[in-house]
Amino acid sequence: MRVVYFDVENYEEAYLKENNENKFTYFLEPKPLNDMCSLKEEYLDADVISVFTTSRVNKTVLEKFKNLKLIALRSVGFNHIDIEYCKENNIAVENSPNYGNITVAEFALALLLDVCRRVTVSYNEYKAGKVTPECLIGTELHGKTMGIVGLGAIGSAFAKISHGLSMNILGYDKVEREELIQYVKYVDFETLLKESDFISIHAPLTKENYHMFDKESFEKMKPTAIIVNTGRGELIDNKALYEALLTKQIAGAGLDVLEKEETIADLDYIIGINRLDKTTLEQTIINSQLFKLPNAIITPHTAYNSIEAINRILKTTMSNIDEFAKGNLQNCV
């Protein structure tokens, strides 16, 4: 069986080599997979490809792999994969669930604290030798209302952290978890927007919740509210967010994900910017403006990135591939 791993970081190589040797014919590719990259000839006969969220695997990409039988995701989310094409062509798609519940929840808290207490702003001012205390006044979390959108595994972990900080917790989700009811008050989306001092997004991206945070949503939020997103960038309308932050309609944002984030640092997009469609180009420009705002902290989709979570991702991915080779399907999306 031929396996190609894309998006491979240096720290992943040793594990992948050790667990593939003498089992599969395998290739490790540091670049992400998208419709602008050129593929080596030896990749095209792959039975299995494994990708991270930085890849964009659409129909154009998938048509190049004539023998493809499995996409092994090194992530929970799968919105970067053309699932319909995979279904139509009998390509299994398996993810790596539950690897980062605590890791992502902790990072969401880190983003929130950074914005609330102006940690990065304080550091930059101090480093520049121009400290303005009145611009560095923060706000406490204790006793405030935390709104959590999406109370799955990660959202539940974040709720427990918020409860430990003596916060009042509002939750919005289709499913109410019995174990959370003792300290989470489930409400409708509009109530959560209006009453939350802070909002943390932990929902998966679906057709129904695309741009669930739009202009109208921000208008309903408190002017002192801070929003944190470690879910998916497309859950927020970036243009509406930019305007809300610029006009102080809301107080701040901590963002680990952005809409069209792949165009920010991916060399294929930077070199081939003339190949971007109008919408993607507009989003790229908006993203560049978000970086300039003093009330926004933006990180490069790194909430998952702890040594513990990375090891869990790789272990689950290899288990998915090993079991698939034996004829068993697990963690199918």
GROMACS .gro file of C-alpha atoms in nm:
model
  333
    1MET     CA    1   0.000   0.000   0.000
    2ARG     CA    2   0.130   0.343  -0.097
    3VAL     CA    3   0.081   0.624   0.155
    4VAL     CA    4   0.161   0.994   0.107
    5TYR     CA    5   0.170   1.228   0.405
    6PHE     CA    6   0.131   1.597   0.325
    7ASP     CA    7   0.186   1.895   0.562
    8VAL     CA    8   0.462   1.700   0.739
    9GLU     CA    9   0.654   1.901   0.999
   10ASN     CA   10   1.009   1.815   1.106
   11TYR     CA   11   0.894   1.700   1.448
   12GLU     CA   12   0.654   1.447   1.289
   13GLU     CA   13   0.911   1.275   1.068
   14ALA     CA   14   1.069   1.041   1.324
   15TYR     CA   15   0.733   0.905   1.438
   16LEU     CA   16   0.603   0.856   1.084
   17LYS     CA   17   0.921   0.685   0.966
   18GLU     CA   18   0.929   0.451   1.265
   19ASN     CA   19   0.564   0.350   1.224
   20ASN     CA   20   0.563   0.311   0.844
   21GLU     CA   21   0.895   0.132   0.794
   22ASN     CA   22   0.860  -0.223   0.657
   23LYS     CA   23   0.481  -0.185   0.643
   24PHE     CA   24   0.400   0.056   0.361
   25THR     CA   25   0.562   0.235   0.071
   26TYR     CA   26   0.541   0.586   0.205
   27PHE     CA   27   0.636   0.944   0.118
   28LEU     CA   28   0.667   1.245   0.349
   29GLU     CA   29   0.584   1.580   0.188
   30PRO     CA   30   0.629   1.904   0.388
   31LYS     CA   31   0.401   2.107   0.160
   32PRO     CA   32   0.023   2.111   0.196
   33LEU     CA   33  -0.197   1.960  -0.074
   34ASN     CA   34  -0.404   2.202  -0.281
   35ASP     CA   35  -0.502   2.267  -0.642
   36MET     CA   36  -0.209   2.502  -0.700
   37CYS     CA   37   0.078   2.273  -0.600
   38SER     CA   38   0.251   2.040  -0.840
   39LEU     CA   39   0.247   1.673  -0.742
   40LYS     CA   40   0.539   1.436  -0.783
   41GLU     CA   41   0.470   1.145  -1.014
   42GLU     CA   42   0.523   0.887  -0.740
   43TYR     CA   43   0.242   1.044  -0.534
   44LEU     CA   44  -0.029   0.990  -0.794
   45ASP     CA   45  -0.061   0.614  -0.735
   46ALA     CA   46  -0.127   0.660  -0.364
   47ASP     CA   47  -0.381   0.434  -0.197
   48VAL     CA   48  -0.385   0.662   0.108
   49ILE     CA   49  -0.313   1.031   0.159
   50SER     CA   50  -0.288   1.198   0.499
   51VAL     CA   51  -0.336   1.573   0.538
   52PHE     CA   52  -0.363   1.845   0.801
   53THR     CA   53  -0.602   2.142   0.796
   54THR     CA   54  -0.359   2.351   0.590
   55SER     CA   55  -0.440   2.136   0.286
   56ARG     CA   56  -0.740   2.213   0.065
   57VAL     CA   57  -0.847   1.886  -0.095
   58ASN     CA   58  -1.113   1.963  -0.356
   59LYS     CA   59  -1.236   1.774  -0.660
   60THR     CA   60  -0.957   1.912  -0.881
   61VAL     CA   61  -0.699   1.768  -0.642
   62LEU     CA   62  -0.873   1.436  -0.585
   63GLU     CA   63  -0.914   1.362  -0.956
   64LYS     CA   64  -0.535   1.335  -0.983
   65PHE     CA   65  -0.525   1.032  -0.752
   66LYS     CA   66  -0.659   0.737  -0.955
   67ASN     CA   67  -0.609   0.467  -0.688
   68LEU     CA   68  -0.707   0.665  -0.379
   69LYS     CA   69  -0.904   0.466  -0.120
   70LEU     CA   70  -0.851   0.657   0.206
   71ILE     CA   71  -0.790   1.010   0.329
   72ALA     CA   72  -0.646   0.991   0.680
   73LEU     CA   73  -0.699   1.330   0.843
   74ARG     CA   74  -0.463   1.456   1.110
   75SER     CA   75  -0.744   1.669   1.245
   76VAL     CA   76  -1.098   1.646   1.377
   77GLY     CA   77  -1.252   1.888   1.126
   78PHE     CA   78  -1.300   1.791   0.763
   79ASN     CA   79  -1.440   2.104   0.596
   80HIS     CA   80  -1.119   2.123   0.390
   81ILE     CA   81  -1.209   1.796   0.214
   82ASP     CA   82  -1.458   1.749  -0.073
   83ILE     CA   83  -1.667   1.492   0.112
   84GLU     CA   84  -1.926   1.460  -0.166
   85TYR     CA   85  -1.660   1.365  -0.421
   86CYS     CA   86  -1.522   1.108  -0.176
   87LYS     CA   87  -1.866   0.954  -0.125
   88GLU     CA   88  -1.928   0.937  -0.499
   89ASN     CA   89  -1.592   0.770  -0.562
   90ASN     CA   90  -1.584   0.533  -0.265
   91ILE     CA   91  -1.298   0.710  -0.089
   92ALA     CA   92  -1.310   0.666   0.289
   93VAL     CA   93  -1.236   0.972   0.505
   94GLU     CA   94  -1.121   0.914   0.864
   95ASN     CA   95  -1.036   1.179   1.121
   96SER     CA   96  -0.843   1.196   1.449
   97PRO     CA   97  -1.100   1.275   1.719
   98ASN     CA   98  -1.043   1.383   2.079
   99TYR     CA   99  -0.673   1.457   2.045
  100GLY     CA  100  -0.689   1.820   2.154
  101ASN     CA  101  -0.983   1.865   2.389
  102ILE     CA  102  -0.777   2.001   2.677
  103THR     CA  103  -0.503   2.149   2.456
  104VAL     CA  104  -0.743   2.364   2.250
  105ALA     CA  105  -0.950   2.464   2.553
  106GLU     CA  106  -0.638   2.581   2.734
  107PHE     CA  107  -0.527   2.778   2.430
  108ALA     CA  108  -0.868   2.946   2.405
  109LEU     CA  109  -0.822   3.059   2.764
  110ALA     CA  110  -0.473   3.186   2.679
  111LEU     CA  111  -0.613   3.394   2.392
  112LEU     CA  112  -0.888   3.532   2.613
  113LEU     CA  113  -0.648   3.630   2.889
  114ASP     CA  114  -0.412   3.787   2.636
  115VAL     CA  115  -0.688   4.013   2.503
  116CYS     CA  116  -0.844   4.081   2.845
  117ARG     CA  117  -0.517   4.168   3.016
  118ARG     CA  118  -0.346   4.308   2.704
  119VAL     CA  119  -0.045   4.082   2.746
  120THR     CA  120   0.095   4.105   2.392
  121VAL     CA  121   0.024   4.479   2.376
  122SER     CA  122   0.205   4.528   2.709
  123TYR     CA  123   0.503   4.325   2.589
  124ASN     CA  124   0.531   4.519   2.263
  125GLU     CA  125   0.507   4.855   2.440
  126TYR     CA  126   0.763   4.758   2.703
  127LYS     CA  127   1.002   4.626   2.440
  128ALA     CA  128   0.966   4.953   2.249
  129GLY     CA  129   1.028   5.156   2.566
  130LYS     CA  130   0.696   5.341   2.540
  131VAL     CA  131   0.467   5.217   2.816
  132THR     CA  132   0.126   5.387   2.843
  133PRO     CA  133  -0.051   5.241   3.151
  134GLU     CA  134  -0.390   5.387   3.061
  135CYS     CA  135  -0.383   5.188   2.736
  136LEU     CA  136  -0.298   4.866   2.918
  137ILE     CA  137  -0.594   4.854   3.156
  138GLY     CA  138  -0.747   4.509   3.146
  139THR     CA  139  -1.058   4.333   3.272
  140GLU     CA  140  -1.101   4.033   3.504
  141LEU     CA  141  -1.273   3.706   3.417
  142HIS     CA  142  -1.390   3.626   3.770
  143GLY     CA  143  -1.766   3.662   3.809
  144LYS     CA  144  -1.823   3.756   3.445
  145THR     CA  145  -2.049   3.573   3.197
  146MET     CA  146  -1.886   3.335   2.951
  147GLY     CA  147  -2.085   3.235   2.644
  148ILE     CA  148  -1.974   2.909   2.480
  149VAL     CA  149  -2.088   2.823   2.128
  150GLY     CA  150  -2.053   2.449   2.075
  151LEU     CA  151  -2.031   2.226   2.381
  152GLY     CA  152  -1.878   1.914   2.235
  153ALA     CA  153  -1.557   1.769   2.374
  154ILE     CA  154  -1.353   2.090   2.346
  155GLY     CA  155  -1.636   2.323   2.445
  156SER     CA  156  -1.710   2.105   2.747
  157ALA     CA  157  -1.345   2.119   2.854
  158PHE     CA  158  -1.353   2.497   2.817
  159ALA     CA  159  -1.675   2.512   3.024
  160LYS     CA  160  -1.501   2.325   3.307
  161ILE     CA  161  -1.211   2.570   3.296
  162SER     CA  162  -1.451   2.866   3.300
  163HIS     CA  163  -1.639   2.715   3.593
  164GLY     CA  164  -1.310   2.682   3.779
  165LEU     CA  165  -1.257   3.055   3.729
  166SER     CA  166  -1.592   3.127   3.901
  167MET     CA  167  -1.759   3.247   3.582
  168ASN     CA  168  -2.127   3.233   3.495
  169ILE     CA  169  -2.161   3.012   3.187
  170LEU     CA  170  -2.412   3.032   2.904
  171GLY     CA  171  -2.409   2.756   2.643
  172TYR     CA  172  -2.550   2.727   2.292
  173ASP     CA  173  -2.566   2.386   2.128
  174LYS     CA  174  -2.818   2.155   1.963
  175VAL     CA  175  -2.754   1.891   2.229
  176GLU     CA  176  -2.765   1.958   2.603
  177ARG     CA  177  -2.513   1.748   2.796
  178GLU     CA  178  -2.644   1.614   3.126
  179GLU     CA  179  -2.306   1.646   3.296
  180LEU     CA  180  -2.282   2.019   3.217
  181ILE     CA  181  -2.626   2.131   3.331
  182GLN     CA  182  -2.510   2.179   3.691
  183TYR     CA  183  -2.297   2.479   3.587
  184VAL     CA  184  -2.394   2.561   3.226
  185LYS     CA  185  -2.718   2.741   3.146
  186TYR     CA  186  -2.827   2.649   2.793
  187VAL     CA  187  -2.981   2.943   2.605
  188ASP     CA  188  -3.068   3.041   2.249
  189PHE     CA  189  -2.807   3.210   2.031
  190GLU     CA  190  -2.955   3.559   2.062
  191THR     CA  191  -2.960   3.544   2.441
  192LEU     CA  192  -2.600   3.429   2.446
  193LEU     CA  193  -2.497   3.722   2.223
  194LYS     CA  194  -2.675   3.980   2.438
  195GLU     CA  195  -2.577   3.857   2.784
  196SER     CA  196  -2.219   3.730   2.744
  197ASP     CA  197  -1.917   3.932   2.849
  198PHE     CA  198  -1.697   3.689   2.659
  199ILE     CA  199  -1.778   3.441   2.383
  200SER     CA  200  -1.567   3.139   2.292
  201ILE     CA  201  -1.644   2.944   1.973
  202HIS     CA  202  -1.595   2.567   1.970
  203ALA     CA  203  -1.844   2.461   1.701
  204PRO     CA  204  -1.762   2.259   1.388
  205LEU     CA  205  -1.825   2.428   1.054
  206THR     CA  206  -2.144   2.323   0.877
  207LYS     CA  207  -2.356   2.467   0.597
  208GLU     CA  208  -2.604   2.588   0.859
  209ASN     CA  209  -2.360   2.783   1.078
  210TYR     CA  210  -2.141   2.942   0.809
  211HIS     CA  211  -2.097   3.310   0.911
  212MET     CA  212  -2.315   3.260   1.218
  213PHE     CA  213  -2.129   3.561   1.361
  214ASP     CA  214  -2.223   3.833   1.114
  215LYS     CA  215  -2.299   4.206   1.126
  216GLU     CA  216  -2.629   4.151   1.308
  217SER     CA  217  -2.463   3.924   1.563
  218PHE     CA  218  -2.200   4.181   1.654
  219GLU     CA  219  -2.467   4.450   1.684
  220LYS     CA  220  -2.636   4.242   1.956
  221MET     CA  221  -2.320   4.191   2.160
  222LYS     CA  222  -2.207   4.413   2.447
  223PRO     CA  223  -1.961   4.691   2.351
  224THR     CA  224  -1.731   4.546   2.620
  225ALA     CA  225  -1.754   4.192   2.480
  226ILE     CA  226  -1.453   3.991   2.365
  227ILE     CA  227  -1.483   3.702   2.118
  228VAL     CA  228  -1.244   3.406   2.091
  229ASN     CA  229  -1.240   3.163   1.798
  230THR     CA  230  -1.045   2.838   1.803
  231GLY     CA  231  -1.308   2.656   1.592
  232ARG     CA  232  -1.313   2.741   1.223
  233GLY     CA  233  -1.256   3.080   1.062
  234GLU     CA  234  -1.564   3.057   0.842
  235LEU     CA  235  -1.790   3.068   1.149
  236ILE     CA  236  -1.720   3.443   1.157
  237ASP     CA  237  -1.780   3.692   0.878
  238ASN     CA  238  -1.436   3.853   0.886
  239LYS     CA  239  -1.550   4.176   0.723
  240ALA     CA  240  -1.822   4.220   0.986
  241LEU     CA  241  -1.571   4.137   1.262
  242TYR     CA  242  -1.320   4.388   1.128
  243GLU     CA  243  -1.582   4.663   1.123
  244ALA     CA  244  -1.704   4.571   1.474
  245LEU     CA  245  -1.350   4.588   1.612
  246LEU     CA  246  -1.258   4.904   1.421
  247THR     CA  247  -1.565   5.094   1.541
  248LYS     CA  248  -1.539   4.953   1.897
  249GLN     CA  249  -1.877   4.785   1.858
  250ILE     CA  250  -1.710   4.505   2.053
  251ALA     CA  251  -1.398   4.535   2.266
  252GLY     CA  252  -1.168   4.271   2.127
  253ALA     CA  253  -1.099   3.938   1.962
  254GLY     CA  254  -0.862   3.646   2.006
  255LEU     CA  255  -0.843   3.446   1.685
  256ASP     CA  256  -0.656   3.124   1.615
  257VAL     CA  257  -0.847   3.069   1.290
  258LEU     CA  258  -0.943   3.301   1.006
  259GLU     CA  259  -1.154   3.275   0.696
  260LYS     CA  260  -0.921   3.191   0.403
  261GLU     CA  261  -0.631   3.163   0.648
  262GLU     CA  262  -0.444   2.939   0.403
  263THR     CA  263  -0.354   3.241   0.189
  264ILE     CA  264  -0.161   3.416   0.468
  265ALA     CA  265   0.155   3.207   0.488
  266ASP     CA  266   0.124   2.936   0.221
  267LEU     CA  267   0.393   3.002  -0.040
  268ASP     CA  268   0.178   2.856  -0.320
  269TYR     CA  269  -0.081   3.128  -0.262
  270ILE     CA  270   0.174   3.405  -0.209
  271ILE     CA  271   0.349   3.325  -0.538
  272GLY     CA  272   0.024   3.260  -0.723
  273ILE     CA  273  -0.184   3.546  -0.585
  274ASN     CA  274  -0.310   3.627  -0.936
  275ARG     CA  275  -0.481   3.286  -0.929
  276LEU     CA  276  -0.698   3.375  -0.629
  277ASP     CA  277  -1.065   3.433  -0.700
  278LYS     CA  278  -1.226   3.766  -0.608
  279THR     CA  279  -1.378   3.644  -0.280
  280THR     CA  280  -1.056   3.484  -0.159
  281LEU     CA  281  -0.856   3.794  -0.249
  282GLU     CA  282  -1.099   4.016  -0.059
  283GLN     CA  283  -1.076   3.791   0.247
  284THR     CA  284  -0.698   3.797   0.229
  285ILE     CA  285  -0.700   4.177   0.230
  286ILE     CA  286  -0.940   4.185   0.527
  287ASN     CA  287  -0.717   3.941   0.715
  288SER     CA  288  -0.418   4.167   0.658
  289GLN     CA  289  -0.614   4.458   0.806
  290LEU     CA  290  -0.719   4.254   1.111
  291PHE     CA  291  -0.351   4.211   1.198
  292LYS     CA  292  -0.318   4.589   1.227
  293LEU     CA  293  -0.589   4.630   1.490
  294PRO     CA  294  -0.469   4.687   1.849
  295ASN     CA  295  -0.770   4.503   1.996
  296ALA     CA  296  -0.715   4.176   1.808
  297ILE     CA  297  -0.469   3.895   1.881
  298ILE     CA  298  -0.422   3.649   1.593
  299THR     CA  299  -0.230   3.322   1.602
  300PRO     CA  300  -0.156   3.077   1.316
  301HIS     CA  301  -0.407   2.795   1.381
  302THR     CA  302  -0.186   2.661   1.657
  303ALA     CA  303  -0.433   2.584   1.937
  304TYR     CA  304  -0.383   2.209   1.879
  305ASN     CA  305  -0.005   2.241   1.899
  306SER     CA  306   0.109   2.075   2.220
  307ILE     CA  307   0.343   1.777   2.233
  308GLU     CA  308   0.069   1.569   2.396
  309ALA     CA  309  -0.187   1.650   2.126
  310ILE     CA  310   0.060   1.596   1.840
  311ASN     CA  311   0.145   1.250   1.972
  312ARG     CA  312  -0.224   1.165   2.000
  313ILE     CA  313  -0.288   1.285   1.643
  314LEU     CA  314  -0.008   1.073   1.497
  315LYS     CA  315  -0.101   0.768   1.703
  316THR     CA  316  -0.465   0.784   1.590
  317THR     CA  317  -0.370   0.850   1.226
  318MET     CA  318  -0.140   0.550   1.216
  319SER     CA  319  -0.404   0.335   1.384
  320ASN     CA  320  -0.659   0.447   1.123
  321ILE     CA  321  -0.423   0.353   0.839
  322ASP     CA  322  -0.315   0.023   0.996
  323GLU     CA  323  -0.675  -0.085   1.053
  324PHE     CA  324  -0.774   0.024   0.701
  325ALA     CA  325  -0.497  -0.197   0.560
  326LYS     CA  326  -0.658  -0.488   0.748
  327GLY     CA  327  -0.998  -0.408   0.600
  328ASN     CA  328  -1.136  -0.226   0.904
  329LEU     CA  329  -1.285   0.124   0.905
  330GLN     CA  330  -1.268   0.345   1.215
  331ASN     CA  331  -1.325   0.714   1.288
  332CYS     CA  332  -1.509   0.764   0.957
  333VAL     CA  333  -1.658   1.111   0.910
   0.00000   0.00000   0.00000
